[in-house]
Coordinates of C-alpha atoms in Angstrom, one line a residue:
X265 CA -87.7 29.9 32.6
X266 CA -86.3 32.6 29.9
X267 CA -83.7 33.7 32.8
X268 CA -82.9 29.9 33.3
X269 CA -82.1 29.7 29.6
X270 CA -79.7 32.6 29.6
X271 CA -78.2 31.1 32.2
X272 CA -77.7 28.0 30.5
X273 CA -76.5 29.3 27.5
X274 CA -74.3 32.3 29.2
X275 CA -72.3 28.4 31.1
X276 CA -72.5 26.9 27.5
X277 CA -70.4 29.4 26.3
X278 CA -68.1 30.3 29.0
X279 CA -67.2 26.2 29.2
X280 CA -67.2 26.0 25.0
X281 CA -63.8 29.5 25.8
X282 CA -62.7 27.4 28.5
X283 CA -62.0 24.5 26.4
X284 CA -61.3 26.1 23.5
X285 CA -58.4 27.7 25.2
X286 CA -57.1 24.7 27.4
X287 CA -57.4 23.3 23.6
X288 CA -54.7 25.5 22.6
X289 CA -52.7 25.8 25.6
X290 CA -52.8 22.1 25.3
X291 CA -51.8 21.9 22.1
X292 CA -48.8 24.8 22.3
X293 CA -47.5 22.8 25.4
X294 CA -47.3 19.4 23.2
X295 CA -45.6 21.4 20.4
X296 CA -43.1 22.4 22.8
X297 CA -42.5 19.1 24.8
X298 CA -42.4 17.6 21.2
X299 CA -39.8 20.1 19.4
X300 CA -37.9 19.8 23.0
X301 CA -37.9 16.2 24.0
X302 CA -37.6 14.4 20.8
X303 CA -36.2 16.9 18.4
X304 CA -35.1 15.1 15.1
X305 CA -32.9 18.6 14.0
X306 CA -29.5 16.6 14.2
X307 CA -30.2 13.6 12.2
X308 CA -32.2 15.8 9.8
X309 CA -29.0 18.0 9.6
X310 CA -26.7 14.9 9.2
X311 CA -28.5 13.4 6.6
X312 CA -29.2 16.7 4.4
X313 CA -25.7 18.5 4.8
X314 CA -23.1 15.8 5.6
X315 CA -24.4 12.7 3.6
X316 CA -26.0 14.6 0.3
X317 CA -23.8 17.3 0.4
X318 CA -24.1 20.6 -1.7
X319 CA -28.1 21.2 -3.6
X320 CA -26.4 23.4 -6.6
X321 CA -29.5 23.4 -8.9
X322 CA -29.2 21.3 -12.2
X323 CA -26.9 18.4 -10.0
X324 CA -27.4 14.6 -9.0
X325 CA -27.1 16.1 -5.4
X326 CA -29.6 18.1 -5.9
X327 CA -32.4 15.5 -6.9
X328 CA -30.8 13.0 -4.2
X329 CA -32.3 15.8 -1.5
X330 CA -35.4 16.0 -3.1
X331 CA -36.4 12.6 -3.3
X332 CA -35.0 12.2 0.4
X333 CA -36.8 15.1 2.0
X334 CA -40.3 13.1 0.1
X335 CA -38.7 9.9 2.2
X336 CA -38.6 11.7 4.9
X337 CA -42.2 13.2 4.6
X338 CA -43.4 9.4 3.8
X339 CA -41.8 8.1 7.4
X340 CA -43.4 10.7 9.2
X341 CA -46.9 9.8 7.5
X342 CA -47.0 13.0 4.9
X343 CA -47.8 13.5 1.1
X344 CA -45.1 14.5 -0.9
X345 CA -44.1 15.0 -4.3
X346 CA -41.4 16.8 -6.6
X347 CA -43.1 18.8 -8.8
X348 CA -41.0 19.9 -11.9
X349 CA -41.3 23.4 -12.8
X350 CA -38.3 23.7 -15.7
X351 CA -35.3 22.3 -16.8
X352 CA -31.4 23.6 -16.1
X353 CA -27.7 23.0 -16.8
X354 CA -26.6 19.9 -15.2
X355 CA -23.7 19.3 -14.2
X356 CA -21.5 17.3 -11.2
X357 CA -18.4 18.5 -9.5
X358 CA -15.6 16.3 -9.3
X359 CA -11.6 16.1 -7.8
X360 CA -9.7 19.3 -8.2
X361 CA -6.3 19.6 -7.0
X362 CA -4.4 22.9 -7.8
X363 CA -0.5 23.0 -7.0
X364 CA 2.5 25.3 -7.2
X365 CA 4.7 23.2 -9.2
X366 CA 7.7 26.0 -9.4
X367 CA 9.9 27.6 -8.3
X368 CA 9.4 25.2 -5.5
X369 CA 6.3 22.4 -5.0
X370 CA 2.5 23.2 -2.9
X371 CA -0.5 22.0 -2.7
X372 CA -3.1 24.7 -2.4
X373 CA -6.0 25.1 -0.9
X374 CA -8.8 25.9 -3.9
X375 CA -11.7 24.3 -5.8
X376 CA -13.2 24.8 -8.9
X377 CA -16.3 26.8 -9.5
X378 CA -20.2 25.6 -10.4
X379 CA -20.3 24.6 -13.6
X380 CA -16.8 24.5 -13.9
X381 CA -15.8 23.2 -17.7
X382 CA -13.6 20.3 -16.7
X383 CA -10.4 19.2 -17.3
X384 CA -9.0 16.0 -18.2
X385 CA -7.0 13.9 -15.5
X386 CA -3.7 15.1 -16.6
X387 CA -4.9 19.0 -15.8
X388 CA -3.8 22.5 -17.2
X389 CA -0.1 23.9 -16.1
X390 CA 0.8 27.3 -16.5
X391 CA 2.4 30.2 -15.7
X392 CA 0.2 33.1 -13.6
X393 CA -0.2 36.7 -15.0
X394 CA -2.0 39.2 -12.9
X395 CA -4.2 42.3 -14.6
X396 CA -2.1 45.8 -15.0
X397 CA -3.3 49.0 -14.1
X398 CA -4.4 50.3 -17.5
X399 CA -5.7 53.3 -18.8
X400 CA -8.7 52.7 -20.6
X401 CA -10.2 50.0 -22.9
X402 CA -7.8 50.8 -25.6
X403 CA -4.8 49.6 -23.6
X404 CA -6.5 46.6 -22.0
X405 CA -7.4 45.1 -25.9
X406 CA -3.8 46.3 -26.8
X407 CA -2.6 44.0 -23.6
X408 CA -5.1 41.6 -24.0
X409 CA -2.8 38.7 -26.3
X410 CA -0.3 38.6 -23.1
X411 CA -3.2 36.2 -21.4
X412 CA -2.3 33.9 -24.1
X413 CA -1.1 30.0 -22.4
X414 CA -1.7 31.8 -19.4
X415 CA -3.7 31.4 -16.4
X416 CA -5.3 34.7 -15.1
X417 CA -5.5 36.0 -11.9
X418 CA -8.7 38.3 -11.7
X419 CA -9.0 39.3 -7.5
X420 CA -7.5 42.0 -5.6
X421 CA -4.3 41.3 -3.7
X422 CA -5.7 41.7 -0.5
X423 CA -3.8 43.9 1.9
X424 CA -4.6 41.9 5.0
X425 CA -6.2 38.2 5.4
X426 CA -7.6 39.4 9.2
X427 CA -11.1 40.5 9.5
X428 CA -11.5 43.7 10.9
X429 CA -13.0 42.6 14.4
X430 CA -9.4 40.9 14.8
X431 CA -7.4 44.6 13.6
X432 CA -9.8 46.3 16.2
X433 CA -9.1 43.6 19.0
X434 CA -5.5 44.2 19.1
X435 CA -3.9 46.5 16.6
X436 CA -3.8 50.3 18.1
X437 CA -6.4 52.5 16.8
X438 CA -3.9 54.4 14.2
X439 CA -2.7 51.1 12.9
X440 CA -6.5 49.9 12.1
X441 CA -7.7 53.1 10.6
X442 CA -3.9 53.1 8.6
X443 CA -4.6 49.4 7.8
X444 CA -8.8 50.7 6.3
X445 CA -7.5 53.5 4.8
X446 CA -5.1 51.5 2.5
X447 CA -7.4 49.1 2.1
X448 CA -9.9 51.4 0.4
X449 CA -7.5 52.9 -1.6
X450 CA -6.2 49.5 -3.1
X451 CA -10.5 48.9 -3.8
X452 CA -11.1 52.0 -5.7
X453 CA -7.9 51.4 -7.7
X454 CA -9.3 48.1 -8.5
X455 CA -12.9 48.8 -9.2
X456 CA -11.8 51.5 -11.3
X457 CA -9.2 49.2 -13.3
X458 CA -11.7 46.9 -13.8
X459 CA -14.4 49.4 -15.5
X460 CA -11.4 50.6 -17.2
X461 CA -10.9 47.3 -19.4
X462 CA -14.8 48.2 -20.3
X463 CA -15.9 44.8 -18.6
X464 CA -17.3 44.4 -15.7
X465 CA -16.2 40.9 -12.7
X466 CA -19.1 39.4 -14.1
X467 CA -18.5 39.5 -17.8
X468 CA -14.5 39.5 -17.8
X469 CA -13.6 36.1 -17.8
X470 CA -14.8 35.2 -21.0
X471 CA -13.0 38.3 -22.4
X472 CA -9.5 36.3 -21.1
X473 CA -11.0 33.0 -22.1
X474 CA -11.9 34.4 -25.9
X475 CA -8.1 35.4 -25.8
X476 CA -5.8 32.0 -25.4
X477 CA -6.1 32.3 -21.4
X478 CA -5.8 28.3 -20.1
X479 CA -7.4 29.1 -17.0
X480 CA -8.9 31.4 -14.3
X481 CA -7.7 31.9 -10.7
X482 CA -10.0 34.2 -8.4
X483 CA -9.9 34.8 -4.5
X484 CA -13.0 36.3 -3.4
X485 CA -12.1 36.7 0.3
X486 CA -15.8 36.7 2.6
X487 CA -13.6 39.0 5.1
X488 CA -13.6 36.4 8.0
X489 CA -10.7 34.2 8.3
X490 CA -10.7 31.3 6.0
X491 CA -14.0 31.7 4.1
X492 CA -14.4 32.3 0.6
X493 CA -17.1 32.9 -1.7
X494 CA -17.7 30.6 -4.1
X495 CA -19.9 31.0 -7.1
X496 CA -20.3 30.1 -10.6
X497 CA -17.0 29.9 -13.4
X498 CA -18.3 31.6 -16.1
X499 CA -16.2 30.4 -18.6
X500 CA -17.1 27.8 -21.3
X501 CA -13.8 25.4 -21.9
X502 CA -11.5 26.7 -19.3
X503 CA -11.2 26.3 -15.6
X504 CA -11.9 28.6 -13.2
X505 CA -11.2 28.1 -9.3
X506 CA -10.9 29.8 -6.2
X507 CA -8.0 30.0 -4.1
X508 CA -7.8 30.6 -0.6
X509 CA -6.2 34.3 0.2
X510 CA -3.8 33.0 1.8
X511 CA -2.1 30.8 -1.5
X512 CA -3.5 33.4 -3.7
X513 CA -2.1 36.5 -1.8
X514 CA 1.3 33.9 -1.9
X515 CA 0.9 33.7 -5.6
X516 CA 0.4 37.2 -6.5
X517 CA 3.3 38.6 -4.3
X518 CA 5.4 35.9 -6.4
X519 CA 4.0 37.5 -10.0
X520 CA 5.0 40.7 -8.4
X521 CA 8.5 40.0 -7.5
X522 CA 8.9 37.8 -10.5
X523 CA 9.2 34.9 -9.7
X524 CA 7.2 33.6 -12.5
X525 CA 5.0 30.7 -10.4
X526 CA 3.4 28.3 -12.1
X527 CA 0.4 25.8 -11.3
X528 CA -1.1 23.0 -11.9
X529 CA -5.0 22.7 -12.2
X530 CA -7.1 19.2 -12.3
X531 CA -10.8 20.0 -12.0
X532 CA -12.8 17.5 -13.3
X533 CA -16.6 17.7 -13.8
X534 CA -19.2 16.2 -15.5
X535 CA -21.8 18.0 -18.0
X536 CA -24.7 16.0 -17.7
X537 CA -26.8 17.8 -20.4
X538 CA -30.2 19.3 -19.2
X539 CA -31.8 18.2 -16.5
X540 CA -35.4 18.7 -15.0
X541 CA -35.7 20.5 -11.7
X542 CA -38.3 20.6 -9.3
X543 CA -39.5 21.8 -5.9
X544 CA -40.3 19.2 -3.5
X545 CA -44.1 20.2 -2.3
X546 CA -45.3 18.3 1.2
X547 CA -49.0 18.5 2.4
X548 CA -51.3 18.3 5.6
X549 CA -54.7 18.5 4.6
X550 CA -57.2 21.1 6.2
X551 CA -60.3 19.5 7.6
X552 CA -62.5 22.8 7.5
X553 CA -61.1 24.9 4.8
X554 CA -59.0 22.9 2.8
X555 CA -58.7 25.7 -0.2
X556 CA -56.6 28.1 2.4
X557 CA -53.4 27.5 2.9
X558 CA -50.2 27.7 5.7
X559 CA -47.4 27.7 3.5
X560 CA -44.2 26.4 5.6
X561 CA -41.3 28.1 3.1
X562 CA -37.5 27.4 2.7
X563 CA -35.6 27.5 -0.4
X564 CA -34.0 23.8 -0.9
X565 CA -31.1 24.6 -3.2
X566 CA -27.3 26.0 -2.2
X567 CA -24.6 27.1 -3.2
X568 CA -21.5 24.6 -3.5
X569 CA -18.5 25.6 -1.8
X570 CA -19.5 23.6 0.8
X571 CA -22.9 22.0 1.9
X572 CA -25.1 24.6 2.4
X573 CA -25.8 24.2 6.2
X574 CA -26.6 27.7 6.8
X575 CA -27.9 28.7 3.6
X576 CA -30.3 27.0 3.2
X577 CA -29.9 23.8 5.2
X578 CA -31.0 25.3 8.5
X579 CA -34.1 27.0 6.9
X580 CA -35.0 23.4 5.2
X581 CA -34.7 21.5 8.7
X582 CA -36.6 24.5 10.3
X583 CA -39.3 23.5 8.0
X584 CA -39.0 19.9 8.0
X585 CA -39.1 19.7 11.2
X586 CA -42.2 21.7 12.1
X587 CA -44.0 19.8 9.8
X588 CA -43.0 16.2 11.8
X589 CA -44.2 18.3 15.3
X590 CA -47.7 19.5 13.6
X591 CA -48.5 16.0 12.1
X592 CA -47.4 14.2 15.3
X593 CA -50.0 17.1 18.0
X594 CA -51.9 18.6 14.9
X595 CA -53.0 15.9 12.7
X596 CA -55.9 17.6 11.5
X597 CA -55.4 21.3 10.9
X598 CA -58.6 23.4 9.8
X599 CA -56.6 24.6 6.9
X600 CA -54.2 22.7 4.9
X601 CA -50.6 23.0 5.8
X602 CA -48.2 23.1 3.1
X603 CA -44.3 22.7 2.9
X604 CA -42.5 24.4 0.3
X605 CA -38.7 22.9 -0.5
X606 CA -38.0 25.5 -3.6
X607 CA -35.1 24.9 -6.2
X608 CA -32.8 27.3 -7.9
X609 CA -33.8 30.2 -4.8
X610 CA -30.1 30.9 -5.7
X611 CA -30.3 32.3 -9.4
X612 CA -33.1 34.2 -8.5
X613 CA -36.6 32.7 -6.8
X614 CA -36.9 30.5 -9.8
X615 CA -38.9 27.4 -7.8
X616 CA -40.9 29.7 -5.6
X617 CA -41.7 32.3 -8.5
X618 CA -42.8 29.1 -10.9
X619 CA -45.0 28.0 -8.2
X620 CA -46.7 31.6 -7.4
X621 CA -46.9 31.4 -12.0
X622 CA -48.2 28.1 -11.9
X623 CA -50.7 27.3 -8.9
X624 CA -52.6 30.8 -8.6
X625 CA -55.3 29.0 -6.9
X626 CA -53.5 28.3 -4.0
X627 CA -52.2 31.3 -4.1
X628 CA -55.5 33.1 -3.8
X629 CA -56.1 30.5 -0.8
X630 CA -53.0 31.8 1.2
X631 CA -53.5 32.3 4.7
X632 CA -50.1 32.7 5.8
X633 CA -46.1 32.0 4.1
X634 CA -43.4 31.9 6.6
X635 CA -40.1 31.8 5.4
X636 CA -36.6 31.2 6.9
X637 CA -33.5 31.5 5.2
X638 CA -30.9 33.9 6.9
X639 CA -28.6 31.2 8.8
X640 CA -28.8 29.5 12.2
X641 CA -29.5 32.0 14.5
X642 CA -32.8 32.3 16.3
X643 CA -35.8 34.3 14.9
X644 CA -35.1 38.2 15.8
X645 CA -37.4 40.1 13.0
X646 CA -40.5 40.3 11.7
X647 CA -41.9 42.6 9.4
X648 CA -45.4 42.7 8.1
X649 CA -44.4 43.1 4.4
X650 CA -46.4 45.8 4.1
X651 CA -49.5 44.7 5.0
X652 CA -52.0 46.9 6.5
X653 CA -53.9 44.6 9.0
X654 CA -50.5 42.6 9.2
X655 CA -50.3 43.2 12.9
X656 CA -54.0 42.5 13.9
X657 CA -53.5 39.0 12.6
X658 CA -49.5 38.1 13.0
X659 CA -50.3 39.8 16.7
X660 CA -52.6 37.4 17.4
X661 CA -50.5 34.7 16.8
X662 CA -47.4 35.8 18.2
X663 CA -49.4 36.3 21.6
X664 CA -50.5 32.8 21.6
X665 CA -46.0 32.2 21.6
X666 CA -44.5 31.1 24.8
X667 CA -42.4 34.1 26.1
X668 CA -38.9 32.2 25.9
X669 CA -39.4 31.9 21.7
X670 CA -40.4 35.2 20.7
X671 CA -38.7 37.7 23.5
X672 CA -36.0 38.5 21.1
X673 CA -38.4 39.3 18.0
X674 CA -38.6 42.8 17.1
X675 CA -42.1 43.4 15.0
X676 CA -42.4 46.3 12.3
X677 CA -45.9 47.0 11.1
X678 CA -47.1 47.3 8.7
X679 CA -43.2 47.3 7.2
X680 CA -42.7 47.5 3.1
X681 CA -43.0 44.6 0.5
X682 CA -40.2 42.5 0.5
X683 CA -38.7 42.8 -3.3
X684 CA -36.2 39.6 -3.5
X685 CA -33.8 38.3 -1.1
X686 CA -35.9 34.8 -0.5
X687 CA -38.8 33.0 -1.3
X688 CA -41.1 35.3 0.6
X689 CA -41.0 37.8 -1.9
X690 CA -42.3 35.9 -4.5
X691 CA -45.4 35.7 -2.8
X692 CA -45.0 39.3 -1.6
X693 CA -45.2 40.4 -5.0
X694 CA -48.7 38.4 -6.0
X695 CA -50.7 40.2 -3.1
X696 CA -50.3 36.7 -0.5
X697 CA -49.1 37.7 3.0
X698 CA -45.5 36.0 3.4
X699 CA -43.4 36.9 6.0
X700 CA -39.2 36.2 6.7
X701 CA -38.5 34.4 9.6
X702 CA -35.1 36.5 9.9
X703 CA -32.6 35.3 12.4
X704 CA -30.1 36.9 14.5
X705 CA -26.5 36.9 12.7
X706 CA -23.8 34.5 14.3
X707 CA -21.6 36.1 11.4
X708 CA -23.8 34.9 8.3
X709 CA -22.7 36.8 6.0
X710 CA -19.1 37.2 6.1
X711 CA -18.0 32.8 7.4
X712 CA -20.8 31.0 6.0
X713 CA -23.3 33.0 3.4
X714 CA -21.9 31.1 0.0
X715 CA -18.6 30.2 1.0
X716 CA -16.3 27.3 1.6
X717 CA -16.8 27.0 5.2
X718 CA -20.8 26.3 5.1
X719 CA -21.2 23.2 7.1
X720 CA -23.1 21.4 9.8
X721 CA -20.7 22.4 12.2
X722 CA -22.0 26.4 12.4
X723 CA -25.0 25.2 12.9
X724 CA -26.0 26.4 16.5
X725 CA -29.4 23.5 17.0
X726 CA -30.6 25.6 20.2
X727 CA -31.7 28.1 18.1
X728 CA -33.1 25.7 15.1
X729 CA -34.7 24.5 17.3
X730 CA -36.4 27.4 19.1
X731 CA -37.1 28.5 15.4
X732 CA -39.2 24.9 14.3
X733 CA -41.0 25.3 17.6
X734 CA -41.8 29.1 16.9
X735 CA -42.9 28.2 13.1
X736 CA -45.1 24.9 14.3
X737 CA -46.9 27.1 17.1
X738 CA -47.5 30.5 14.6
X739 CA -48.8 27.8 11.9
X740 CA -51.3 25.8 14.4
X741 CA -52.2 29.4 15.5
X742 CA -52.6 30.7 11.4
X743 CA -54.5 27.2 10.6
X744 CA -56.7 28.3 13.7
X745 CA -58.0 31.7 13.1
X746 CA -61.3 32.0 12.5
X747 CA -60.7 34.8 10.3
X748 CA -59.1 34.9 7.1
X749 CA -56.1 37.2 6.9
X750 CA -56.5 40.9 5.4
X751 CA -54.4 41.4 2.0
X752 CA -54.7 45.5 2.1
X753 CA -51.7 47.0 1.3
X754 CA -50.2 50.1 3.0
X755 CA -49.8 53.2 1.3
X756 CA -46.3 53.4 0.8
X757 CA -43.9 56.4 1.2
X758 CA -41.8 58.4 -1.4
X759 CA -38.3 56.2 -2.4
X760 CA -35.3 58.1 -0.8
X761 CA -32.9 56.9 -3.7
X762 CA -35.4 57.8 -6.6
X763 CA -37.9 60.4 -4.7
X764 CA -41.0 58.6 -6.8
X765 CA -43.7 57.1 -4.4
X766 CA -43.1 53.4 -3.9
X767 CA -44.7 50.6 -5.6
X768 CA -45.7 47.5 -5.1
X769 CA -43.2 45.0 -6.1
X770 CA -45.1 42.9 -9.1
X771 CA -44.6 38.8 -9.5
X772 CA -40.8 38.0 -11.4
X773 CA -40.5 35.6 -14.7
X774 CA -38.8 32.6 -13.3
X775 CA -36.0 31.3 -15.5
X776 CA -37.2 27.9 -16.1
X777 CA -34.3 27.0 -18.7
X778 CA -31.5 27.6 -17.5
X779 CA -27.8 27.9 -17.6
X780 CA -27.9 27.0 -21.3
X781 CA -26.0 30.3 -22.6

């Protein structure tokens, strides 16, 4: 009879593995057929990027996304809120037109910068004056009054509008090396110029602005054909805007040969005051441990050159979308899944850090944070942040993957602490294992990482795709594990740059009032 038992039980348990793993074989297979067969990515994509438009922090845009993505939680049958964590400049873009009006008529290509001060309708005409090579700081306040009714050029007159991949293609190899050499000349010349004046790019415009200048004009080429960065104005009652290298490279050559160009800016915006901002915060209860936590992580907010498909709209449909597949084959997760949307990411983690500041105990609950953020490409690298026992865990999960998802992945172990860069870090820094999601390139940074040409278009939805499928089957695995995750930190090595042993990065002070000054 004992024997017969043993038996018994011996059968119990090798049917309870059984099921347990057609269970999640099961499950993995409907994620798949779900992400595959009735993949919502493009009309996520339409809706987020082409009909909202840009998520600069502090805009009507901005709160339009959030209180769509909660819509959009609401069809699919999940709790959502905006959760305000501090207040920010608003403000809402409107028309900007910027002409050559002499010596002969243009329109150009250019836009005004966030938080540009506006204009009225009837916009700002002026001559253009470009920066001197001066000697020191002396000479730049002694040239300073000639900005005076003028409109200020403050870029680099780029030697060559092709990116360098183009030079290498066809130019002969003496030509592109001539071409690079030149080029970093013309850089140091300027960088040192620059310091020269005692201000820095950041920090100059307002020196031309305190001095009777009616306007700014930059060109800050991304080095691929057409794209520009575009970031904030930084001036208080005159306009700023970017102009495409090619007009701007036109202009400049005009200064230079004195032809005395002149242009017309209309850039109208709206200060709307101060405005609350939030992250938008989506949940899946857990049925067994409802106090740990899968945090699904993608920072909401953009720059707003363009729409912010890339950066971050990709990482936002990633996340929205694995959600949609884990409460349509997952219903009922053993810990609680949570979405994070964050605001302001771009000015420095400010959503993401509040929340870390402000909800400790679900910090303390975290399982797992994974975070995407770096474009459209599919998921290539993963580190494990510096986690000790990163690998036992994240290798578990990753075995459980389909080959065809995570056969590109390259894994470091235990890796270092992420320090900034995305969301991820701001749980890095409060001890919570948060990993990046980081995708292959398909030329991120130089066409569509805050510029102009950031739009639905770049996105490649095979690899989104592939990436909401990878996220939904590492969360179900995460939500799974019987174990709870290690936090043990690695030892880590001596800093080459400052030969001190390393530390562990420690939680930031979000800016929760801000662009006031």
């Amino acid at each position: 009879m004992k024997k017969l038992l043993s038996i018994l039980a011996l059968t119990l348990l090798l049917c309870s593995t059984i099921v347990t793993a057609q269970t999640q074989k099961d499950i993995i297979e409907a994620i798949e057929k779900e992400g595959n067969g009735n993949s919502q990515l493009e009309q996520l994509a339409y809706e987020l990027m082409d009909l909202n438009g840009p998520r600069l922090v502090g805009t009507p845009e901005m709160k339009t996304a959030h209180d769509w993505a909660i819509n959009t939680y609401k069809k699919w049958g999940i709790s959502a809120e905006n959760q305000q964590w501090g207040t920010w400049k608003g403000w809402q873009r409107g028309i900007t037109h910027v002409d050559m009006v002499s010596p002969r008529i243009a329109s150009l290509h250019a836009t005004q910068l966030a938080w540009n001060p506006s204009t009225d309708n009837k916009g700002v005409t002026a001559s253009l004056i470009t920066l001197p090579i001066l000697a020191d700081s002396l000479a730049f306040v002694k040239w300073l009054p000639s900005v005076k009714g003028k409109i200020v050029m403050v870029s680099m007159l780029q030697p060559t509008g092709r990116p360098d991949e183009n030079w290498e293609e066809y130019a002969t190899k003496e030509s592109f090396e001539k071409m690079k050499s030149e080029r970093d000349s013309l850089e140091k010349i300027w960088r040192q110029n620059i310091s020269n004046t005692g201000y820095t790019s950041r920090n100059i415009n307002a020196a031309f602005e305190k001095a009777g200048a009616v306007g700014i004009a930059q060109s800050r080429w991304s080095e691929g054909f057409g794209a520009n960065k575009i970031f904030s104005a930084g001036t208080e009652k005159i306009p700023a805007v970017d102009i495409s290298l090619e007009d701007y490279g036109m202009l400049y050559r005009m200064v230079e040969h004195g032809a005395n160009p002149q242009i017309k800016i209309v850039a109208e915006s709206k200060d709307l005051g101060k405005v609350p901002t939030f992250n938008t915060i989506a949940t899946i209860p857990g049925t067994e441990f409802p106090d740990e936590y899968v945090i699904l992580s993608a920072h909401f907010d953009s720059w707003d050159g363009a729409t912010g498909a890339t950066d971050n709209g990709t990482g936002t449909i990633t996340m929205l979308e694995a959600a949609r597949i884990l409460k349509k084959v997952y219903p009922n997760p053993k810990r609680t899944i949570l979405i994070g949307h964050w605001g302001s990411e771009e000015q420095g983690l400010n959503g993401s850090s509040s929340f870390v500041q402000d909800h400790p105990e679900i910090v303390a609950g975290v399982q797992a944070v994974f975070n995407q953020d770096n474009g459209t490409g599919r998921v290539v690298n993963l580190s494990g942040q510096g986690f000790l026992h990163a690998y036992d865990y994240l290798g578990r999960w990753l075995e459980a993957v389909p080959e065809k998802y995570k056969n590109e992945i390259e894994t470091t172990f235990p890796g270092s602490p992420g320090r900034g860069g995305s969301d991820y870090a701001s749980f890095v820094a409060a001890g919570a294992p948060a990993f990046s999601l980081s995708s292959l390139s398909w030329d991120y940074w130089n066409y569509t990482w805050h510029t102009n040409l950031d739009t639905y278009d770049k996105i490649v939805f095979d690899d989104v795709r592939n990436n909401a499928i990878l996220t939904a089957i590492l969360t179900y695995m995460a939500c799974e594990d019987p174990e709870k995750t290690s936090r043990e930190k690695a030892v880590l090595g001596i800093n080459p740059r400052s030969g001190e042993k390393g530390e562990w990065p420690t939680p930031r002070t979000p800016e929760r009032n801000g662009g006031q000054e």
